[in-house]
PDB file of C-alpha atoms in Angstrom:
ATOM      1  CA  UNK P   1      79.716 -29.086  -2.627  1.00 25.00           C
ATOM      2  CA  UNK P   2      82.714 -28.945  -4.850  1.00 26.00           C
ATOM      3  CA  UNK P   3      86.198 -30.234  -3.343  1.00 29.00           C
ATOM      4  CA  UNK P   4      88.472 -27.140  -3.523  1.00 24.00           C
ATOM      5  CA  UNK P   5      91.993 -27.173  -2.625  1.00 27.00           C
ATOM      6  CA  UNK P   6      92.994 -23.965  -0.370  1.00 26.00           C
ATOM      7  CA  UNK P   7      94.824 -22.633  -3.331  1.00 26.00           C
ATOM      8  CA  UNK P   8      92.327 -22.322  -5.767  1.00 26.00           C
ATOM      9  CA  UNK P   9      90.740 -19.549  -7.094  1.00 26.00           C
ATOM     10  CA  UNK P  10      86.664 -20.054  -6.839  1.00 24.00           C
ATOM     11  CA  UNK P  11      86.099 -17.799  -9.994  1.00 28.00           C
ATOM     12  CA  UNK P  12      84.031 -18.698 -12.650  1.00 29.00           C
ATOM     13  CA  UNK P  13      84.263 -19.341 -16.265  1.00 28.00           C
ATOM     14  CA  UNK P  14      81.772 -18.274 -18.291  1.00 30.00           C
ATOM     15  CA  UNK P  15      82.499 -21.338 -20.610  1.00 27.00           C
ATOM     16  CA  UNK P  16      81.705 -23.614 -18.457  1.00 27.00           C
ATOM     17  CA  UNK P  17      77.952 -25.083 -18.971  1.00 32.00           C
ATOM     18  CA  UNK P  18      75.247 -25.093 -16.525  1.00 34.00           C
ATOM     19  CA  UNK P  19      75.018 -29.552 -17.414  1.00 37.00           C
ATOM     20  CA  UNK P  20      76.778 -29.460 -14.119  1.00 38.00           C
ATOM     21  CA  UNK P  21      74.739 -29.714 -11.259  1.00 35.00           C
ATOM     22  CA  UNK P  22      77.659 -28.871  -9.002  1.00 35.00           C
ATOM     23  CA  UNK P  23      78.287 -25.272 -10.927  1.00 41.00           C
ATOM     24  CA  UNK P  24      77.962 -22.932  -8.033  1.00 40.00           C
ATOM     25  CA  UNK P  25      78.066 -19.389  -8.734  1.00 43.00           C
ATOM     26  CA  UNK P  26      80.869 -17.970  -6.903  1.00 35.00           C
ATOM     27  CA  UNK P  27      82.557 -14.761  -6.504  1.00 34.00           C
ATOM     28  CA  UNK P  28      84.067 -13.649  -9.381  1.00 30.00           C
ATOM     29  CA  UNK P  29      88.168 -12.684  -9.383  1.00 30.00           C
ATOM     30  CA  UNK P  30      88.040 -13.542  -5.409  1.00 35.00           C
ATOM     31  CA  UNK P  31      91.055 -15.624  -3.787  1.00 36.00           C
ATOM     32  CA  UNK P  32      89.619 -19.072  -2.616  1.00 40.00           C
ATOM     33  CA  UNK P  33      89.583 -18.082   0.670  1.00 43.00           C
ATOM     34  CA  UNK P  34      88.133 -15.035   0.476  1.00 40.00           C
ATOM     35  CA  UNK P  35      85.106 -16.452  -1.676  1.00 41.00           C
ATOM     36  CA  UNK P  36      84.413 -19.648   0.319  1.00 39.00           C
ATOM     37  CA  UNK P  37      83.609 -17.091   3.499  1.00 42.00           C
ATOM     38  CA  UNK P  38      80.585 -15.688   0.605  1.00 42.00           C
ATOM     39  CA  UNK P  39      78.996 -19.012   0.114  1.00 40.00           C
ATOM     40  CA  UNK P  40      76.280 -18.857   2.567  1.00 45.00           C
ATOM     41  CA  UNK P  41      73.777 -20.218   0.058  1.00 55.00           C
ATOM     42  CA  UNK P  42      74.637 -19.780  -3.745  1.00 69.00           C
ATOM     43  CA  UNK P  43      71.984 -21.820  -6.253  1.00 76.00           C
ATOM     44  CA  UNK P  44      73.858 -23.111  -9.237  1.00 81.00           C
ATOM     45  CA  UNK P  45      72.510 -23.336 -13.133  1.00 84.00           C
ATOM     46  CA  UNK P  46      70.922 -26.626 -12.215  1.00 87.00           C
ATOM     47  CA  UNK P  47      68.883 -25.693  -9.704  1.00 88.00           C
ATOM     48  CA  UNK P  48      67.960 -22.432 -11.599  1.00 90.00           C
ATOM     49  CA  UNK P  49      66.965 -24.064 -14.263  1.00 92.00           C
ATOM     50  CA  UNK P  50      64.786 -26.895 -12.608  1.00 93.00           C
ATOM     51  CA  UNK P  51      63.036 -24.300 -10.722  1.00 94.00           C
ATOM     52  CA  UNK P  52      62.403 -22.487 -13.933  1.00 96.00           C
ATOM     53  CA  UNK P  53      61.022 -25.771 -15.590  1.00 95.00           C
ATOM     54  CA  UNK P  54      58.873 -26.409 -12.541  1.00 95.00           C
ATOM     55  CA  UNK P  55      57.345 -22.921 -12.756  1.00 96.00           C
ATOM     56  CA  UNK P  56      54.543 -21.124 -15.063  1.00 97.00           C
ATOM     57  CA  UNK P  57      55.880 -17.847 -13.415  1.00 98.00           C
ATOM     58  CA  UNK P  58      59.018 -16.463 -12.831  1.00 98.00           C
ATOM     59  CA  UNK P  59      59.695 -13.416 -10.655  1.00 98.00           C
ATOM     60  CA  UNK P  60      63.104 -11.828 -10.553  1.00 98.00           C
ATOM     61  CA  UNK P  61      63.718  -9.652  -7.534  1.00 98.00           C
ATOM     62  CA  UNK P  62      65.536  -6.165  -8.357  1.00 97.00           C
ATOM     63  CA  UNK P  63      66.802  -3.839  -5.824  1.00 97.00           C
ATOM     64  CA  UNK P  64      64.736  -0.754  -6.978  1.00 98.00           C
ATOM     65  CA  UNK P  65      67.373   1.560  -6.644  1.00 97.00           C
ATOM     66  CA  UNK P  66      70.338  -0.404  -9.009  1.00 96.00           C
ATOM     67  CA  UNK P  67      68.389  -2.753 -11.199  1.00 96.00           C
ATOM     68  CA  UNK P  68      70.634  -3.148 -14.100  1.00 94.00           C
ATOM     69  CA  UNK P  69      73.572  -4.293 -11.615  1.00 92.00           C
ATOM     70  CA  UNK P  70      72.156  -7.180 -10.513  1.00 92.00           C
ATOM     71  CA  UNK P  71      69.878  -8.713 -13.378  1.00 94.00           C
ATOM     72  CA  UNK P  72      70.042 -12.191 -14.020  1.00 93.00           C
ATOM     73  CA  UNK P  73      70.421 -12.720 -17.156  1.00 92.00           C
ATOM     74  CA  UNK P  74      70.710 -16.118 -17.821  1.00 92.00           C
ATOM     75  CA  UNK P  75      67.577 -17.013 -15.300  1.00 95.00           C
ATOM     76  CA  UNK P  76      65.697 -14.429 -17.897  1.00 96.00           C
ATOM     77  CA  UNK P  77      66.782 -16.415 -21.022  1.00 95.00           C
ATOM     78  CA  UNK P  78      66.009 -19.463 -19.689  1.00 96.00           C
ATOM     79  CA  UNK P  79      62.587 -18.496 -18.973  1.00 97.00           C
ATOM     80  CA  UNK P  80      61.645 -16.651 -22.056  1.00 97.00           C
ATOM     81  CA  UNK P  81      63.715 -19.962 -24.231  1.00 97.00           C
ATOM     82  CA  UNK P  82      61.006 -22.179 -21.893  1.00 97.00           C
ATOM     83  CA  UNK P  83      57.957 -20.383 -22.307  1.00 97.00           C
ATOM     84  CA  UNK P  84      57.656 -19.118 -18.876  1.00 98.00           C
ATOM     85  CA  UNK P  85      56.021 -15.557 -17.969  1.00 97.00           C
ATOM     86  CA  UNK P  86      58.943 -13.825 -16.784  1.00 98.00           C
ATOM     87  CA  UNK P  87      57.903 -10.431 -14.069  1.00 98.00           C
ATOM     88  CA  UNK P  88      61.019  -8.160 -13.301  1.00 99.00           C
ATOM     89  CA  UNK P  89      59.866  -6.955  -9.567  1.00 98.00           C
ATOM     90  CA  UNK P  90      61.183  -3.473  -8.673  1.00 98.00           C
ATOM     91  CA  UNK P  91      60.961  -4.102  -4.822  1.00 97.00           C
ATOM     92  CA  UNK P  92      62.068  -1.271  -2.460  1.00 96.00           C
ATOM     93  CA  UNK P  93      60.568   1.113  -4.758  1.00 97.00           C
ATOM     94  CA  UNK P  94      59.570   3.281  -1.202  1.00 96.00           C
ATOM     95  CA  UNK P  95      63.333   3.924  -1.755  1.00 96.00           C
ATOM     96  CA  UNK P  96      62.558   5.745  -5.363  1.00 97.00           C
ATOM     97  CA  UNK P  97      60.850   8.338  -6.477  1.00 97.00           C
ATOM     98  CA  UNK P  98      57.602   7.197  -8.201  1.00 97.00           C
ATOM     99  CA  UNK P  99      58.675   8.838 -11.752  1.00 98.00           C
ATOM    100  CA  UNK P 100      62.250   7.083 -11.760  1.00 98.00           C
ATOM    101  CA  UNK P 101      60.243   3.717 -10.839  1.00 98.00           C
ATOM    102  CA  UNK P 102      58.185   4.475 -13.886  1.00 98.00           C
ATOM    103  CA  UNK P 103      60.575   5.402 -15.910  1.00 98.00           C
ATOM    104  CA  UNK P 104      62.265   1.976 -15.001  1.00 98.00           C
ATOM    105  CA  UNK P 105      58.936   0.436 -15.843  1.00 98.00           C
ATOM    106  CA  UNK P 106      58.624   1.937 -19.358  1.00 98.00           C
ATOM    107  CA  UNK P 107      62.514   1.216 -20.057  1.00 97.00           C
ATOM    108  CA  UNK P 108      61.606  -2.467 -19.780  1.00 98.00           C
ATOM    109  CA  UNK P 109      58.434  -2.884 -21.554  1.00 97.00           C
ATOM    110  CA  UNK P 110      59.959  -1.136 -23.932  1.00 97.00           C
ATOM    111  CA  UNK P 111      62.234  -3.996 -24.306  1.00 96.00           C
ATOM    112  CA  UNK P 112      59.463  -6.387 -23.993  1.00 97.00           C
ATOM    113  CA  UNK P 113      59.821  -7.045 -20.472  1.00 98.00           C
ATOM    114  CA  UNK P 114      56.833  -7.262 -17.825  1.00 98.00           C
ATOM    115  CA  UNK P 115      58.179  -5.073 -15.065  1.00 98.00           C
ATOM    116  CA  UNK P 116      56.227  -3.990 -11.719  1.00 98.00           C
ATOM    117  CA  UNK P 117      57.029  -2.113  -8.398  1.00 98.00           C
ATOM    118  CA  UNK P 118      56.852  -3.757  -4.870  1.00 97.00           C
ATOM    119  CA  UNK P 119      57.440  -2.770  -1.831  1.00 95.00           C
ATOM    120  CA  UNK P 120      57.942  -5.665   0.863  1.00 91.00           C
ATOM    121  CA  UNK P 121      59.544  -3.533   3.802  1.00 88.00           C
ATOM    122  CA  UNK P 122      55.949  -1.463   4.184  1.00 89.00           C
ATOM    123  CA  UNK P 123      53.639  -4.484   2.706  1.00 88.00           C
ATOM    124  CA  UNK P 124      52.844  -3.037  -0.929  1.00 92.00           C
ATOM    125  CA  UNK P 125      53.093  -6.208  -2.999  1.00 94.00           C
ATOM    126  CA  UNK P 126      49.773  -5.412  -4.686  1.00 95.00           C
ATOM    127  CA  UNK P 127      50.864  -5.887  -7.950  1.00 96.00           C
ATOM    128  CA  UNK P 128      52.617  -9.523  -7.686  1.00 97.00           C
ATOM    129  CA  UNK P 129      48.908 -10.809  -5.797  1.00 95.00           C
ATOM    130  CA  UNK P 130      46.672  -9.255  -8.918  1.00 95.00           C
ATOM    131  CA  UNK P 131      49.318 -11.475 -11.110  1.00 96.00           C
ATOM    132  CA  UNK P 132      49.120 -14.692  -8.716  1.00 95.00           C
ATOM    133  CA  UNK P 133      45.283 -14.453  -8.281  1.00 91.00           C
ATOM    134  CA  UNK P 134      44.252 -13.775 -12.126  1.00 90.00           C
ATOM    135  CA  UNK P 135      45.647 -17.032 -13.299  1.00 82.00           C
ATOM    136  CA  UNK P 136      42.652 -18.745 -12.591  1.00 80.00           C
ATOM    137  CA  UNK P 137      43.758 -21.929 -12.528  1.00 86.00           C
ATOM    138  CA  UNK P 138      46.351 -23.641 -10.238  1.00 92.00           C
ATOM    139  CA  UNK P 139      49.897 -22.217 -10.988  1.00 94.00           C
ATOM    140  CA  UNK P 140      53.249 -22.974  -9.101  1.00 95.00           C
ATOM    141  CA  UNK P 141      55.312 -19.369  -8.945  1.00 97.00           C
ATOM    142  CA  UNK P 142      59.033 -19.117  -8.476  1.00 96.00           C
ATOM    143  CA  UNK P 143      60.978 -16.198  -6.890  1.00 97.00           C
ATOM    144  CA  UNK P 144      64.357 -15.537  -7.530  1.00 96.00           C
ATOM    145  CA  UNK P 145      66.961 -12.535  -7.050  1.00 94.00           C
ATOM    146  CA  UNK P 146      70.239 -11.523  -5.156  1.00 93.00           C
ATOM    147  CA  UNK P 147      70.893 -11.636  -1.598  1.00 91.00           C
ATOM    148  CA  UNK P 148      69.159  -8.398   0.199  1.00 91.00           C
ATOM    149  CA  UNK P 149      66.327  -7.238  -2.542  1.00 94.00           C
ATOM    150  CA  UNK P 150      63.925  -8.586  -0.333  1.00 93.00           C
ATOM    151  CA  UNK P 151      63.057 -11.240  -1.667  1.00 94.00           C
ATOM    152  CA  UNK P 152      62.604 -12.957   1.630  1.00 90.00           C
ATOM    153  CA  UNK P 153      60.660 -10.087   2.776  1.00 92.00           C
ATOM    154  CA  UNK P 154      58.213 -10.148  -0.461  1.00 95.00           C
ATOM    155  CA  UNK P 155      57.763 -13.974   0.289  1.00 93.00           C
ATOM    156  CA  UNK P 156      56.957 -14.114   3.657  1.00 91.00           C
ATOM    157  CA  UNK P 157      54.270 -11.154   3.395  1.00 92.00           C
ATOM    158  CA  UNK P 158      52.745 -13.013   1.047  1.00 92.00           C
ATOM    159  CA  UNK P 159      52.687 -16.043   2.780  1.00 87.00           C
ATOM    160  CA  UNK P 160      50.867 -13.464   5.560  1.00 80.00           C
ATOM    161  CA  UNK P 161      53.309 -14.781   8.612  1.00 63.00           C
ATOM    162  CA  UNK P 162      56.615 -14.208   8.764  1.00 43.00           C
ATOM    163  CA  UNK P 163      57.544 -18.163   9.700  1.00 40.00           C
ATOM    164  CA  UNK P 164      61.521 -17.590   9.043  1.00 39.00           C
ATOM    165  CA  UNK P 165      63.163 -14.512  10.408  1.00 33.00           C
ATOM    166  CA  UNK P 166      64.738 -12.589   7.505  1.00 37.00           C
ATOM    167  CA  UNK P 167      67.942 -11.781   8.350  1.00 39.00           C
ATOM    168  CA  UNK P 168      68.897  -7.707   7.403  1.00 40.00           C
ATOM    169  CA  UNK P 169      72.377  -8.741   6.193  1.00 42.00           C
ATOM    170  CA  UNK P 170      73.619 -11.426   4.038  1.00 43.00           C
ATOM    171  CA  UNK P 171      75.283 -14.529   5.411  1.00 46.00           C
ATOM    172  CA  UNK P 172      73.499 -14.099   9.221  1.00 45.00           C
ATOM    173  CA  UNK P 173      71.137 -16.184  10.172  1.00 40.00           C
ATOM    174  CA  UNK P 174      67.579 -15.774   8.717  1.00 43.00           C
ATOM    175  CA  UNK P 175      68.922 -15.933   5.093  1.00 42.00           C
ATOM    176  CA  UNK P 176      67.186 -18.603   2.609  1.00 48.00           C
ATOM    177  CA  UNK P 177      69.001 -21.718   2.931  1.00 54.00           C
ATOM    178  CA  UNK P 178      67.273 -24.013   0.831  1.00 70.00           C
ATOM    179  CA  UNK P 179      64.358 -24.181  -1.721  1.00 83.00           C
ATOM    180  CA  UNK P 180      60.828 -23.692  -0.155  1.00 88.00           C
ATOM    181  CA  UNK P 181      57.716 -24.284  -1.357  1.00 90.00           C
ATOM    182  CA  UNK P 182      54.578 -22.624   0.187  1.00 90.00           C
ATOM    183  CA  UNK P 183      51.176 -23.015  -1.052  1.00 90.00           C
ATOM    184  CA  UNK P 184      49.732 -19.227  -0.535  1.00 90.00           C
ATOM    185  CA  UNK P 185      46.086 -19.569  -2.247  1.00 88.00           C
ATOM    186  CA  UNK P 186      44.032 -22.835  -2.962  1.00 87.00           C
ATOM    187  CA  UNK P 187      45.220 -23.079  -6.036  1.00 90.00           C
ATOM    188  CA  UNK P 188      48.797 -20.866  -6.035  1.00 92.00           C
ATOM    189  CA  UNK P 189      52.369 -22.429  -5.150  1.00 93.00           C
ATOM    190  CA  UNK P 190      55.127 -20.663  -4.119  1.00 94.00           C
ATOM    191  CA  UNK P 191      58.817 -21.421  -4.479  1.00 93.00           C
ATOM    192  CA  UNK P 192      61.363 -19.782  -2.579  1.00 93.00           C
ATOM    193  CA  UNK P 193      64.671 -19.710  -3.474  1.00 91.00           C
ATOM    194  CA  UNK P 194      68.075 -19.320  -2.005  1.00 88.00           C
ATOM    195  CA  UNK P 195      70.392 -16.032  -3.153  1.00 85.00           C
ATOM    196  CA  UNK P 196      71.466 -16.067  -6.906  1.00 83.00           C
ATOM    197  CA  UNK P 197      74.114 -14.091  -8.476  1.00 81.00           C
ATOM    198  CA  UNK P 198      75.203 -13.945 -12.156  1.00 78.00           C
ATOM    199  CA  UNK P 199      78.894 -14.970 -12.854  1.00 75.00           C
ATOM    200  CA  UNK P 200      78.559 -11.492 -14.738  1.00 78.00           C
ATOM    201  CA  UNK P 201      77.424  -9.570 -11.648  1.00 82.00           C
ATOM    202  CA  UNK P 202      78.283  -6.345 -10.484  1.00 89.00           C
ATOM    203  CA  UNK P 203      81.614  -6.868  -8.798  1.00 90.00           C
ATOM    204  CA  UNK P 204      81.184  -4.300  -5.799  1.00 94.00           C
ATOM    205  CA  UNK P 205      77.445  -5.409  -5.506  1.00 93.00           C
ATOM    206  CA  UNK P 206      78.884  -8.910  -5.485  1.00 91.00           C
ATOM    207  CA  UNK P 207      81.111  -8.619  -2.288  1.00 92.00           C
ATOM    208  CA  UNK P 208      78.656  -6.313  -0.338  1.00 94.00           C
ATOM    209  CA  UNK P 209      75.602  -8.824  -0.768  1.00 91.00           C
ATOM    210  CA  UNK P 210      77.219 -11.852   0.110  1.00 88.00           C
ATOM    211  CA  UNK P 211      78.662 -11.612   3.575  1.00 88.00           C
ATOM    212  CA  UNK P 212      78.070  -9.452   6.583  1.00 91.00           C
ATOM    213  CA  UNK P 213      79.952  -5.883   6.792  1.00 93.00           C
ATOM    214  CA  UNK P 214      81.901  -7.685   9.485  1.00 93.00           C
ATOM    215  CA  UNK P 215      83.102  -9.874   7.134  1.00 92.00           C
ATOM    216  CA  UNK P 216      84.164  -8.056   4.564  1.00 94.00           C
ATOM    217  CA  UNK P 217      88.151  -8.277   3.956  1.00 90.00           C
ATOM    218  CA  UNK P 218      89.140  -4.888   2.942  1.00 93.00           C
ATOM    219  CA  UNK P 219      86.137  -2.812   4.113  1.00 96.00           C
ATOM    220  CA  UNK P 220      88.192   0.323   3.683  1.00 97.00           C
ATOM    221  CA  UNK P 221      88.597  -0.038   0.084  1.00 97.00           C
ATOM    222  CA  UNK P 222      85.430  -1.825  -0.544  1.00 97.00           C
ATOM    223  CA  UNK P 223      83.627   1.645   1.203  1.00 98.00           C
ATOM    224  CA  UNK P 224      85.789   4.036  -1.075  1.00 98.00           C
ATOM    225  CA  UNK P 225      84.728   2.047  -4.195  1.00 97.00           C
ATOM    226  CA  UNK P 226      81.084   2.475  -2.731  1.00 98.00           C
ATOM    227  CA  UNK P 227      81.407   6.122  -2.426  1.00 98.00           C
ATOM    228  CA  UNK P 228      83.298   7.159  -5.456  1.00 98.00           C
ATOM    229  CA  UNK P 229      80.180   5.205  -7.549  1.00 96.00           C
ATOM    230  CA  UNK P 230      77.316   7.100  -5.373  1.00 97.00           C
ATOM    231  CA  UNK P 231      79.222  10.145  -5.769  1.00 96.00           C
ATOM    232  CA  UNK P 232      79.668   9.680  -9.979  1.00 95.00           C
ATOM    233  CA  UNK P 233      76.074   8.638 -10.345  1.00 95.00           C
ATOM    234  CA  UNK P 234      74.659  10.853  -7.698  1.00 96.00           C
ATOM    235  CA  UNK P 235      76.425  13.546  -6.821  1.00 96.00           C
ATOM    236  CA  UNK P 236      75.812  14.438  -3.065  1.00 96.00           C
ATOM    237  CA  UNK P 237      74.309  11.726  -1.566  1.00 97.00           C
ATOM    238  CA  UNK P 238      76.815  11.442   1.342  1.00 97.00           C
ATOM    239  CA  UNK P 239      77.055  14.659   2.491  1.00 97.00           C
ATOM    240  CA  UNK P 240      73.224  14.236   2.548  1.00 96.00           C
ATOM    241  CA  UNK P 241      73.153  11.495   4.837  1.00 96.00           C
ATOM    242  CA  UNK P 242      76.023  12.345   6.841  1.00 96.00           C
ATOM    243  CA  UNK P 243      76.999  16.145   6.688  1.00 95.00           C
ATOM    244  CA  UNK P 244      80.440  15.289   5.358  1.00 95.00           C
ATOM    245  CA  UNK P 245      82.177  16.122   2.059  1.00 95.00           C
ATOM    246  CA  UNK P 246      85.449  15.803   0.358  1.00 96.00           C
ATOM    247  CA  UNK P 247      87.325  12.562  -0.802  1.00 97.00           C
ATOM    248  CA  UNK P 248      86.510   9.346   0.327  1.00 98.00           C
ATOM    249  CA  UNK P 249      89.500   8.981   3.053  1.00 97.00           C
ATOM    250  CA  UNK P 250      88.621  12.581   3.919  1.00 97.00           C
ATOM    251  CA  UNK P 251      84.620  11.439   4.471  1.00 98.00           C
ATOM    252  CA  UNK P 252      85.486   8.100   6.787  1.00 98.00           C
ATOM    253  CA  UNK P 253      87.716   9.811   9.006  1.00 98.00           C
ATOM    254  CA  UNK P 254      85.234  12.505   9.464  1.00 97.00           C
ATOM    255  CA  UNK P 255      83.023  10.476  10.156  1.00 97.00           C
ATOM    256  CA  UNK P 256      85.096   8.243  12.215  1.00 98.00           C
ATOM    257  CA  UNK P 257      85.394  11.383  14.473  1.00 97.00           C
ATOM    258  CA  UNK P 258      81.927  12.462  14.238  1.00 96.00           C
ATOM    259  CA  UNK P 259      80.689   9.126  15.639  1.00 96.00           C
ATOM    260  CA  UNK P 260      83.362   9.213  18.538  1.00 96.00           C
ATOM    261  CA  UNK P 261      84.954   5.285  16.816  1.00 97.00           C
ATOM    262  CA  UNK P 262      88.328   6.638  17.402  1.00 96.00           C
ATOM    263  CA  UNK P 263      91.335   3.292  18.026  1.00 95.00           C
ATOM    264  CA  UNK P 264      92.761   3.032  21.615  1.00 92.00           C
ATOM    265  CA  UNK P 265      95.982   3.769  22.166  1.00 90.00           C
ATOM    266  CA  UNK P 266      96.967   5.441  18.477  1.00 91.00           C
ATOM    267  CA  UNK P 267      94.260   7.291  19.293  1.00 93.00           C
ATOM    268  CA  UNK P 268      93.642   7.747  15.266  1.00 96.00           C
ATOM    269  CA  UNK P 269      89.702   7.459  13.625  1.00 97.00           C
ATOM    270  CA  UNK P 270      89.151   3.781  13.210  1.00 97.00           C
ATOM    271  CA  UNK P 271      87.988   4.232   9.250  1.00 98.00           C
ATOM    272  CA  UNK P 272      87.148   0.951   9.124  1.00 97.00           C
ATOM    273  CA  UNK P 273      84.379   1.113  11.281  1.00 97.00           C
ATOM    274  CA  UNK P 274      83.564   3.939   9.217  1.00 98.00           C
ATOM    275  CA  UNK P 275      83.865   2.093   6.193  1.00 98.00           C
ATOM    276  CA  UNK P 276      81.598  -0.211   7.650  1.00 98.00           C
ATOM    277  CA  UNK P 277      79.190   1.954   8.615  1.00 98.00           C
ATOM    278  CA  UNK P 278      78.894   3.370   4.388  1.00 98.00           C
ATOM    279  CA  UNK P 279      77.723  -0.209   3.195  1.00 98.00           C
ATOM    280  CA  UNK P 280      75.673  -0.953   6.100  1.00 97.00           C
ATOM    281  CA  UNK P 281      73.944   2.383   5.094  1.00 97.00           C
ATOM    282  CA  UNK P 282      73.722   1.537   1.360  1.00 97.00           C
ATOM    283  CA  UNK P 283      72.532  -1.765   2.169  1.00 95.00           C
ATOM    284  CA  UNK P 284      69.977  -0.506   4.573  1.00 93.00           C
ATOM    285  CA  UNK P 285      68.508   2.703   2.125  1.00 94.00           C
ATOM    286  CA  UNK P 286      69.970   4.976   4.521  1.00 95.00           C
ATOM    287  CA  UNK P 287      72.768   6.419   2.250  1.00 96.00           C
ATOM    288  CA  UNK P 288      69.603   7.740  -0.113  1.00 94.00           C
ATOM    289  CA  UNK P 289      70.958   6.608  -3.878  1.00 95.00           C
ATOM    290  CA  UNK P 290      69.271   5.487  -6.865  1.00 96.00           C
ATOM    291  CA  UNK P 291      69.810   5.084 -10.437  1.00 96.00           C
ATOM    292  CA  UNK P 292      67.893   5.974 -13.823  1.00 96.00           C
ATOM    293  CA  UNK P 293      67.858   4.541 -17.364  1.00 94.00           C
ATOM    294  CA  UNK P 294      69.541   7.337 -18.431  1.00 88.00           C
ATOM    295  CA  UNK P 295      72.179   7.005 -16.133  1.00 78.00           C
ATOM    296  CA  UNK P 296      73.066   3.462 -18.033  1.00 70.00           C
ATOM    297  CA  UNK P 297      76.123   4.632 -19.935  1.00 64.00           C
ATOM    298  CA  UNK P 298      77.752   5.614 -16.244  1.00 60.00           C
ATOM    299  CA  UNK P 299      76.615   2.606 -14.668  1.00 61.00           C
ATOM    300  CA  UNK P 300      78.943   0.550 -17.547  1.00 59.00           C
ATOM    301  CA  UNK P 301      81.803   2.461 -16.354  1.00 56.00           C
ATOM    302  CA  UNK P 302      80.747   2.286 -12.920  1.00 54.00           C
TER     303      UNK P 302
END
């Protein structure tokens, strides 16, 4: 692990190469302190790209719902640059509609992408088996994505046990620590891989994915960011899930009340607990929110 003082900011350069096997991707614009709590498991640009090199497949594990914010982009280059079938996996697509999945579908392969739907959480992962058992010859397979796609999830039902407990936040116990390799057919391989985020990641997406809700510093401004992109891109969606309306300070405290998480002796709404309670809910599918390809113009301003 790199030697960082207590000082230094853990943000990335993009010019820095991925020669270094020490290049970590950390949390970008974070203080030191506040990144170093995120680095449960990060996989650098080394380890991406031997795992790449070692593979003749490579999945990439998309939250149905946001795709485009948390697309690896450099794990795609390097597998198209090495030859590798690259598979974009839209898992949680129970969380969809089945037209916005397809229309997801199309908006790849339209840009020469393979693209498919999963769904680990209810055991659809039909479509990654027909691509692991048509090879017909013996294959190694790599799966890769962000903290809480799934990707856990979509590896252990297709191992058909579930031999590590998958953890439903990130940075709790559960979470992949290390690469795995699993042989799931006589002649298919499996390698699991710890969380990995783009240095050019969603910044919100970032934060949320890479520690519990406990652990988030700032939870109250984290939650209105949360809401006030929900609300642009899907208008609605909150007082759907929670009967509440108005501005984001007006919708926590609300709900604050609502749920009876109220602070002792001020006797005011604890909105942070509130604020919590929004990205566990987004996190979970709860909050229900999803984005289209033609909502791409206000996801770049998002």
């Amino acid at each position: 692990m790199l030697n960082i003082s207590s000082d230094q900011d853990l943000a990335l350069s993009p010019a820095i190469g991925f020669s270094d096997p020490l290049h970590v991707y950390f949390l970008v614009g974070m203080s030191g302190r506040e990144s170093r709590k995120a680095l449960f498991r990060l996989l650098s640009r080394r380890e991406i790209l031997d795992n790449v090199l070692a593979s003749d497949i490579v999945f990439e594990i998309l939250d149905a719902r946001i795709p485009e914010y948390l697309r690896n982009r450099f794990l795609e280059r390097v597998a198209m640059n090495n030859g590798k079938r690259l598979v974009l996996v839209l898992n949680k697509s129970d969380l969809v509609p089945r037209s916005v999945i397809s229309e997801w579908i199309n908006y790849y392969r339209d840009r020469g992408l393979e693209c498919i739907a999963t769904s680990a959480s209810t055991g659809d992962i039909r479509a990654v088996k027909r691509i692991l058992r048509e090879a017909g010859r013996e294959i190694m397979a790599s799966f890769f994505g962000a903290p809480k796609v799934g990707k856990s999830s979509l590896v252990n039902t297709l191992k058909g046990k579930k031999s590590a407990t998958v953890s439903r936040y990130p940075g709790t116990p559960g979470y992949t620590k290390g690469i795995q390799v699993y042989r799931i057919y006589r002649n298919v391989y499996i390698i699991d891989t710890p969380g990995s985020l783009p240095i050019d990641a969603d910044r919100l997406e970032m934060i949320i994915r890479t520690r519990p809700p406990e652990k988030i510093e700032n939870p109250l401004g984290i939650a209105i960011e949360l809401i006030e992109r929900i609300e642009r891109i899907m208008p609605g969606s909150i007082e759907r899930a929670y009967g509440v309306s108005g501005k984001p300070l007006e919708i926590l405290e609300v709900l604050a009340i609502k749920r009876g998480w109220i602070l002792r002796g001020s006797g005011e709404p604890n909105i942070e607990e509130a604020a919590r309670e929004i990205i566990r809910s987004y996190l979970d599918g709860r909050i229900r929110f999803y984005t289209k390809p033609d909502h791409m113009d206000i996801i770049s301003k998002a």
